[in-house]
mmCIF file of C-alpha atoms in Angstrom:
data_model
loop_
_atom_site.group_PDB
_atom_site.id
_atom_site.type_symbol
_atom_site.label_atom_id
_atom_site.label_comp_id
_atom_site.label_asym_id
_atom_site.label_seq_id
_atom_site.Cartn_x
_atom_site.Cartn_y
_atom_site.Cartn_z
ATOM 1 C CA GLN X 277 3.280 -8.986 -16.778
ATOM 2 C CA LYS X 278 1.364 -7.413 -13.899
ATOM 3 C CA GLU X 279 2.190 -8.516 -10.352
ATOM 4 C CA VAL X 280 -1.505 -9.059 -9.653
ATOM 5 C CA GLU X 281 -3.920 -10.274 -12.291
ATOM 6 C CA GLN X 282 -7.678 -9.983 -11.913
ATOM 7 C CA ASP X 283 -10.297 -10.520 -14.569
ATOM 8 C CA PRO X 284 -12.121 -7.186 -14.951
ATOM 9 C CA GLY X 285 -15.360 -8.893 -16.005
ATOM 10 C CA PRO X 286 -18.050 -7.718 -16.164
ATOM 11 C CA LEU X 287 -19.669 -10.609 -14.325
ATOM 12 C CA SER X 288 -23.452 -10.855 -14.185
ATOM 13 C CA VAL X 289 -25.273 -13.497 -12.103
ATOM 14 C CA PRO X 290 -28.836 -14.026 -10.831
ATOM 15 C CA GLU X 291 -29.768 -13.221 -7.267
ATOM 16 C CA GLY X 292 -29.046 -16.099 -4.897
ATOM 17 C CA ALA X 293 -26.156 -17.488 -6.943
ATOM 18 C CA ILE X 294 -22.734 -18.243 -5.519
ATOM 19 C CA VAL X 295 -20.155 -15.841 -6.901
ATOM 20 C CA SER X 296 -16.477 -16.661 -7.238
ATOM 21 C CA LEU X 297 -13.940 -13.871 -7.756
ATOM 22 C CA ASN X 298 -10.259 -14.606 -8.221
ATOM 23 C CA CYS X 299 -6.806 -13.092 -8.410
ATOM 24 C CA THR X 300 -3.424 -14.524 -9.212
ATOM 25 C CA TYR X 301 -0.121 -12.992 -8.260
ATOM 26 C CA SER X 302 3.530 -13.474 -9.033
ATOM 27 C CA ASN X 303 5.390 -11.927 -6.082
ATOM 28 C CA SER X 304 6.226 -14.443 -3.328
ATOM 29 C CA ALA X 305 6.836 -11.573 -0.897
ATOM 30 C CA PHE X 306 3.120 -10.863 -0.636
ATOM 31 C CA GLN X 307 1.929 -11.966 2.785
ATOM 32 C CA TYR X 308 -1.337 -10.135 3.431
ATOM 33 C CA PHE X 309 -4.313 -10.451 1.162
ATOM 34 C CA MET X 310 -7.361 -8.259 1.109
ATOM 35 C CA TRP X 311 -10.621 -7.864 -0.742
ATOM 36 C CA TYR X 312 -12.205 -4.464 -1.183
ATOM 37 C CA ARG X 313 -15.645 -3.584 -2.466
ATOM 38 C CA GLN X 314 -16.171 -0.363 -4.373
ATOM 39 C CA TYR X 315 -19.585 0.990 -5.212
ATOM 40 C CA SER X 316 -19.913 3.377 -8.110
ATOM 41 C CA ARG X 317 -18.599 6.866 -7.317
ATOM 42 C CA LYS X 318 -17.372 5.775 -3.875
ATOM 43 C CA GLY X 319 -14.043 4.872 -2.317
ATOM 44 C CA PRO X 320 -13.139 1.208 -1.772
ATOM 45 C CA GLU X 321 -14.091 -0.397 1.551
ATOM 46 C CA LEU X 322 -12.340 -3.351 3.123
ATOM 47 C CA LEU X 323 -14.349 -6.579 3.063
ATOM 48 C CA MET X 324 -11.955 -9.307 4.084
ATOM 49 C CA TYR X 325 -8.377 -9.582 5.219
ATOM 50 C CA THR X 326 -6.306 -12.769 5.417
ATOM 51 C CA TYR X 327 -2.734 -13.558 6.255
ATOM 52 C CA SER X 328 -2.125 -17.234 5.805
ATOM 53 C CA SER X 329 -3.189 -19.848 3.342
ATOM 54 C CA GLY X 330 -6.623 -21.281 4.003
ATOM 55 C CA ASN X 331 -10.168 -20.033 4.323
ATOM 56 C CA LYS X 332 -11.673 -17.184 6.289
ATOM 57 C CA GLU X 333 -15.404 -16.749 6.577
ATOM 58 C CA ASP X 334 -17.439 -13.666 7.425
ATOM 59 C CA GLY X 335 -21.165 -14.025 6.974
ATOM 60 C CA ARG X 336 -21.895 -14.671 3.307
ATOM 61 C CA PHE X 337 -18.294 -13.994 2.323
ATOM 62 C CA THR X 338 -15.413 -16.468 2.268
ATOM 63 C CA ALA X 339 -11.849 -15.523 1.393
ATOM 64 C CA GLN X 340 -9.489 -18.246 0.297
ATOM 65 C CA VAL X 341 -5.722 -18.034 -0.104
ATOM 66 C CA ASP X 342 -3.497 -20.629 -1.736
ATOM 67 C CA LYS X 343 0.072 -19.377 -1.441
ATOM 68 C CA SER X 344 1.536 -22.401 -3.170
ATOM 69 C CA SER X 345 -0.453 -21.585 -6.298
ATOM 70 C CA LYS X 346 -0.323 -17.807 -5.739
ATOM 71 C CA TYR X 347 -4.084 -17.696 -6.073
ATOM 72 C CA ILE X 348 -6.722 -15.994 -3.956
ATOM 73 C CA SER X 349 -10.493 -16.145 -4.157
ATOM 74 C CA LEU X 350 -13.535 -14.450 -2.725
ATOM 75 C CA PHE X 351 -16.814 -16.371 -2.599
ATOM 76 C CA ILE X 352 -20.145 -14.680 -2.067
ATOM 77 C CA ARG X 353 -23.030 -16.959 -1.053
ATOM 78 C CA ASP X 354 -26.690 -16.116 -1.530
ATOM 79 C CA SER X 355 -25.745 -13.077 -3.588
ATOM 80 C CA GLN X 356 -27.958 -10.011 -3.311
ATOM 81 C CA PRO X 357 -28.534 -7.066 -5.677
ATOM 82 C CA SER X 358 -26.811 -4.903 -3.043
ATOM 83 C CA ASP X 359 -23.618 -6.906 -3.689
ATOM 84 C CA SER X 360 -23.421 -5.323 -7.141
ATOM 85 C CA ALA X 361 -20.129 -3.437 -7.112
ATOM 86 C CA THR X 362 -16.528 -3.673 -8.243
ATOM 87 C CA TYR X 363 -14.425 -6.044 -6.151
ATOM 88 C CA LEU X 364 -10.695 -5.428 -5.901
ATOM 89 C CA CYS X 365 -8.137 -7.809 -4.531
ATOM 90 C CA ALA X 366 -5.082 -6.300 -2.892
ATOM 91 C CA MET X 367 -1.914 -7.714 -1.459
ATOM 92 C CA THR X 368 1.029 -6.410 0.452
ATOM 93 C CA GLY X 369 4.481 -7.483 1.523
ATOM 94 C CA ALA X 370 8.058 -6.208 1.492
ATOM 95 C CA GLN X 371 6.784 -2.631 1.549
ATOM 96 C CA LYS X 372 4.725 -3.106 -1.603
ATOM 97 C CA LEU X 373 0.986 -2.735 -1.893
ATOM 98 C CA VAL X 374 -0.614 -3.778 -5.152
ATOM 99 C CA PHE X 375 -4.253 -3.876 -6.207
ATOM 100 C CA GLY X 376 -5.882 -5.962 -8.876
ATOM 101 C CA GLN X 377 -7.738 -4.290 -11.712
ATOM 102 C CA GLY X 378 -11.090 -5.007 -10.055
ATOM 103 C CA THR X 379 -13.980 -7.207 -11.198
ATOM 104 C CA ARG X 380 -17.274 -5.511 -11.946
ATOM 105 C CA LEU X 381 -20.101 -7.658 -10.550
ATOM 106 C CA THR X 382 -23.828 -7.274 -11.170
ATOM 107 C CA ILE X 383 -26.423 -9.325 -9.293
ATOM 108 C CA ASN X 384 -29.694 -9.442 -11.197
ATOM 109 C CA PRO X 385 -32.946 -9.629 -9.191
ATOM 110 C CA ASP C 181 -19.185 7.569 5.668
ATOM 111 C CA SER C 182 -15.599 6.478 6.346
ATOM 112 C CA GLY C 183 -14.624 9.590 8.297
ATOM 113 C CA VAL C 184 -11.951 10.515 5.744
ATOM 114 C CA THR C 185 -12.599 13.790 3.957
ATOM 115 C CA GLN C 186 -11.150 14.967 0.674
ATOM 116 C CA THR C 187 -11.353 18.311 -1.061
ATOM 117 C CA PRO C 188 -12.143 19.341 -3.673
ATOM 118 C CA LYS C 189 -14.614 16.796 -5.008
ATOM 119 C CA HIS C 190 -13.978 17.757 -8.612
ATOM 120 C CA LEU C 191 -11.146 19.649 -10.236
ATOM 121 C CA ILE C 192 -10.863 20.703 -13.864
ATOM 122 C CA THR C 193 -7.626 22.246 -15.049
ATOM 123 C CA ALA C 194 -5.383 22.579 -18.080
ATOM 124 C CA THR C 195 -2.210 20.791 -19.111
ATOM 125 C CA GLY C 196 0.917 22.226 -17.557
ATOM 126 C CA GLN C 197 -0.874 23.475 -14.470
ATOM 127 C CA ARG C 198 -0.349 22.543 -10.836
ATOM 128 C CA VAL C 199 -3.021 21.465 -8.365
ATOM 129 C CA THR C 200 -3.210 20.514 -4.704
ATOM 130 C CA LEU C 201 -5.512 17.862 -3.325
ATOM 131 C CA ARG C 202 -6.286 17.796 0.362
ATOM 132 C CA CYS C 203 -7.115 14.960 2.731
ATOM 133 C CA SER C 204 -8.141 14.850 6.373
ATOM 134 C CA PRO C 205 -7.780 11.400 7.947
ATOM 135 C CA ARG C 206 -10.172 9.820 10.414
ATOM 136 C CA SER C 207 -9.826 11.106 13.924
ATOM 137 C CA GLY C 208 -6.954 9.257 15.602
ATOM 138 C CA ASP C 209 -5.489 7.760 12.431
ATOM 139 C CA LEU C 210 -1.798 8.435 11.971
ATOM 140 C CA SER C 211 -1.231 6.982 8.509
ATOM 141 C CA VAL C 212 -2.358 8.533 5.246
ATOM 142 C CA TYR C 213 -2.172 6.852 1.858
ATOM 143 C CA TRP C 214 -2.678 8.337 -1.603
ATOM 144 C CA TYR C 215 -3.959 6.389 -4.603
ATOM 145 C CA GLN C 216 -4.673 7.088 -8.240
ATOM 146 C CA GLN C 217 -7.496 5.246 -9.974
ATOM 147 C CA SER C 218 -7.892 5.318 -13.741
ATOM 148 C CA LEU C 219 -9.822 3.070 -16.094
ATOM 149 C CA ASP C 220 -6.769 1.579 -17.750
ATOM 150 C CA GLN C 221 -4.435 1.322 -14.732
ATOM 151 C CA GLY C 222 -6.851 0.475 -11.954
ATOM 152 C CA LEU C 223 -6.055 1.532 -8.389
ATOM 153 C CA GLN C 224 -2.400 2.464 -8.003
ATOM 154 C CA PHE C 225 -0.758 3.088 -4.652
ATOM 155 C CA LEU C 226 1.213 6.331 -4.761
ATOM 156 C CA ILE C 227 2.630 7.098 -1.333
ATOM 157 C CA GLN C 228 2.128 6.606 2.403
ATOM 158 C CA TYR C 229 2.845 8.947 5.302
ATOM 159 C CA TYR C 230 2.890 8.043 8.944
ATOM 160 C CA ASN C 231 2.824 10.746 11.589
ATOM 161 C CA GLY C 232 4.405 13.285 9.258
ATOM 162 C CA GLU C 233 7.082 11.050 7.795
ATOM 163 C CA GLU C 234 7.134 9.385 4.395
ATOM 164 C CA ARG C 235 6.730 5.658 5.012
ATOM 165 C CA ALA C 236 6.415 3.952 1.652
ATOM 166 C CA LYS C 237 6.444 4.907 -1.984
ATOM 167 C CA GLY C 238 4.598 3.266 -4.814
ATOM 168 C CA ASN C 239 4.155 4.317 -8.412
ATOM 169 C CA ILE C 240 4.403 8.034 -7.781
ATOM 170 C CA LEU C 241 5.723 10.212 -10.570
ATOM 171 C CA GLU C 242 8.444 12.776 -9.909
ATOM 172 C CA ARG C 243 5.981 15.512 -10.892
ATOM 173 C CA PHE C 244 3.870 14.498 -7.905
ATOM 174 C CA SER C 245 4.708 15.159 -4.280
ATOM 175 C CA ALA C 246 2.926 14.840 -0.978
ATOM 176 C CA GLN C 247 3.293 15.825 2.623
ATOM 177 C CA GLN C 248 1.601 15.244 5.942
ATOM 178 C CA PHE C 249 1.294 18.153 8.320
ATOM 179 C CA PRO C 250 1.515 18.212 12.143
ATOM 180 C CA ASP C 251 -2.285 18.133 12.395
ATOM 181 C CA LEU C 252 -2.071 14.933 10.279
ATOM 182 C CA HIS C 253 -3.913 16.251 7.262
ATOM 183 C CA SER C 254 -2.150 15.571 3.986
ATOM 184 C CA GLU C 255 -1.789 17.258 0.623
ATOM 185 C CA LEU C 256 -0.937 15.752 -2.736
ATOM 186 C CA ASN C 257 0.636 18.185 -5.191
ATOM 187 C CA LEU C 258 0.471 17.415 -8.883
ATOM 188 C CA SER C 259 2.483 19.622 -11.223
ATOM 189 C CA SER C 260 3.126 19.956 -14.966
ATOM 190 C CA LEU C 261 -0.156 18.180 -15.455
ATOM 191 C CA GLU C 262 -0.683 15.979 -18.499
ATOM 192 C CA LEU C 263 -3.860 14.621 -20.034
ATOM 193 C CA GLY C 264 -2.982 11.185 -18.666
ATOM 194 C CA ASP C 265 -3.117 12.490 -15.106
ATOM 195 C CA SER C 266 -6.900 12.683 -15.348
ATOM 196 C CA ALA C 267 -8.121 10.187 -12.767
ATOM 197 C CA LEU C 268 -9.773 9.701 -9.428
ATOM 198 C CA TYR C 269 -7.408 10.377 -6.556
ATOM 199 C CA PHE C 270 -8.209 8.669 -3.283
ATOM 200 C CA CYS C 271 -6.848 9.241 0.144
ATOM 201 C CA ALA C 272 -7.078 6.563 2.824
ATOM 202 C CA SER C 273 -6.117 6.513 6.464
ATOM 203 C CA SER C 274 -5.317 3.878 9.027
ATOM 204 C CA LEU C 275 -4.482 3.828 12.701
ATOM 205 C CA ARG C 276 -0.983 2.431 12.601
ATOM 206 C CA THR C 277 1.583 1.479 10.081
ATOM 207 C CA SER C 278 3.731 -1.546 9.752
ATOM 208 C CA THR C 279 3.121 -3.720 6.747
ATOM 209 C CA MET C 280 0.532 -1.547 5.068
ATOM 210 C CA ALA C 281 -1.850 -4.321 5.984
ATOM 211 C CA ASP C 282 -3.694 -2.137 8.464
ATOM 212 C CA THR C 283 -7.356 -1.602 7.682
ATOM 213 C CA GLN C 284 -7.510 1.431 5.459
ATOM 214 C CA TYR C 285 -10.521 3.713 5.316
ATOM 215 C CA PHE C 286 -10.943 5.443 1.994
ATOM 216 C CA GLY C 287 -12.234 8.921 1.368
ATOM 217 C CA PRO C 288 -14.743 9.766 -1.377
ATOM 218 C CA GLY C 289 -12.018 10.793 -3.824
ATOM 219 C CA THR C 290 -11.170 13.838 -5.927
ATOM 220 C CA ARG C 291 -11.950 13.606 -9.625
ATOM 221 C CA LEU C 292 -9.268 15.415 -11.605
ATOM 222 C CA THR C 293 -9.850 16.296 -15.232
ATOM 223 C CA VAL C 294 -6.964 17.722 -17.228
ATOM 224 C CA LEU C 295 -7.996 19.394 -20.486
#
């Protein structure tokens, strides 16, 4: 079993929809949770970073962490075609850094 | 543009060979990270250096090694290459180190093809 599980998709939604991306994890030592966005043929770029359980909002993006359930989410509101990319969750703790498989998202105009 | 540079962009080589990938971090960043990204394994953390010293190790094979030089650029050496080593190799840099939770800035990657 992988330490971090993420549905690879692909996920296709119409423009303007709310998108929900999720990861589950098994290692209780993970303390920091991140979401990266990766466009085709590019390196990943950090979108959101959270430490504790709860919600963190940044513009159209909301990151949610539930440590009791070992579950993290990224919500994208008013999705745009430019949001089409692969989204990777990542988590770190106890000198480990693990990425999810990535979810390929397409926003259709 | 993240400010992290990687060379070469593409590399094609044969099984059994050895290659060196190079990374220059963003100006002022002291930490360098190496990753391997393949279709079946996703993004795998390989190794981290901070100011010339190895800081953390991930899923790095014994055939692979890395170092960070006094000018902070880093090299990843891959030897006895196998077909399965074909992947995108990313370098990232960050200002500090501590929990690896520092914001990392990724380079454009080196695409390695082993024939």
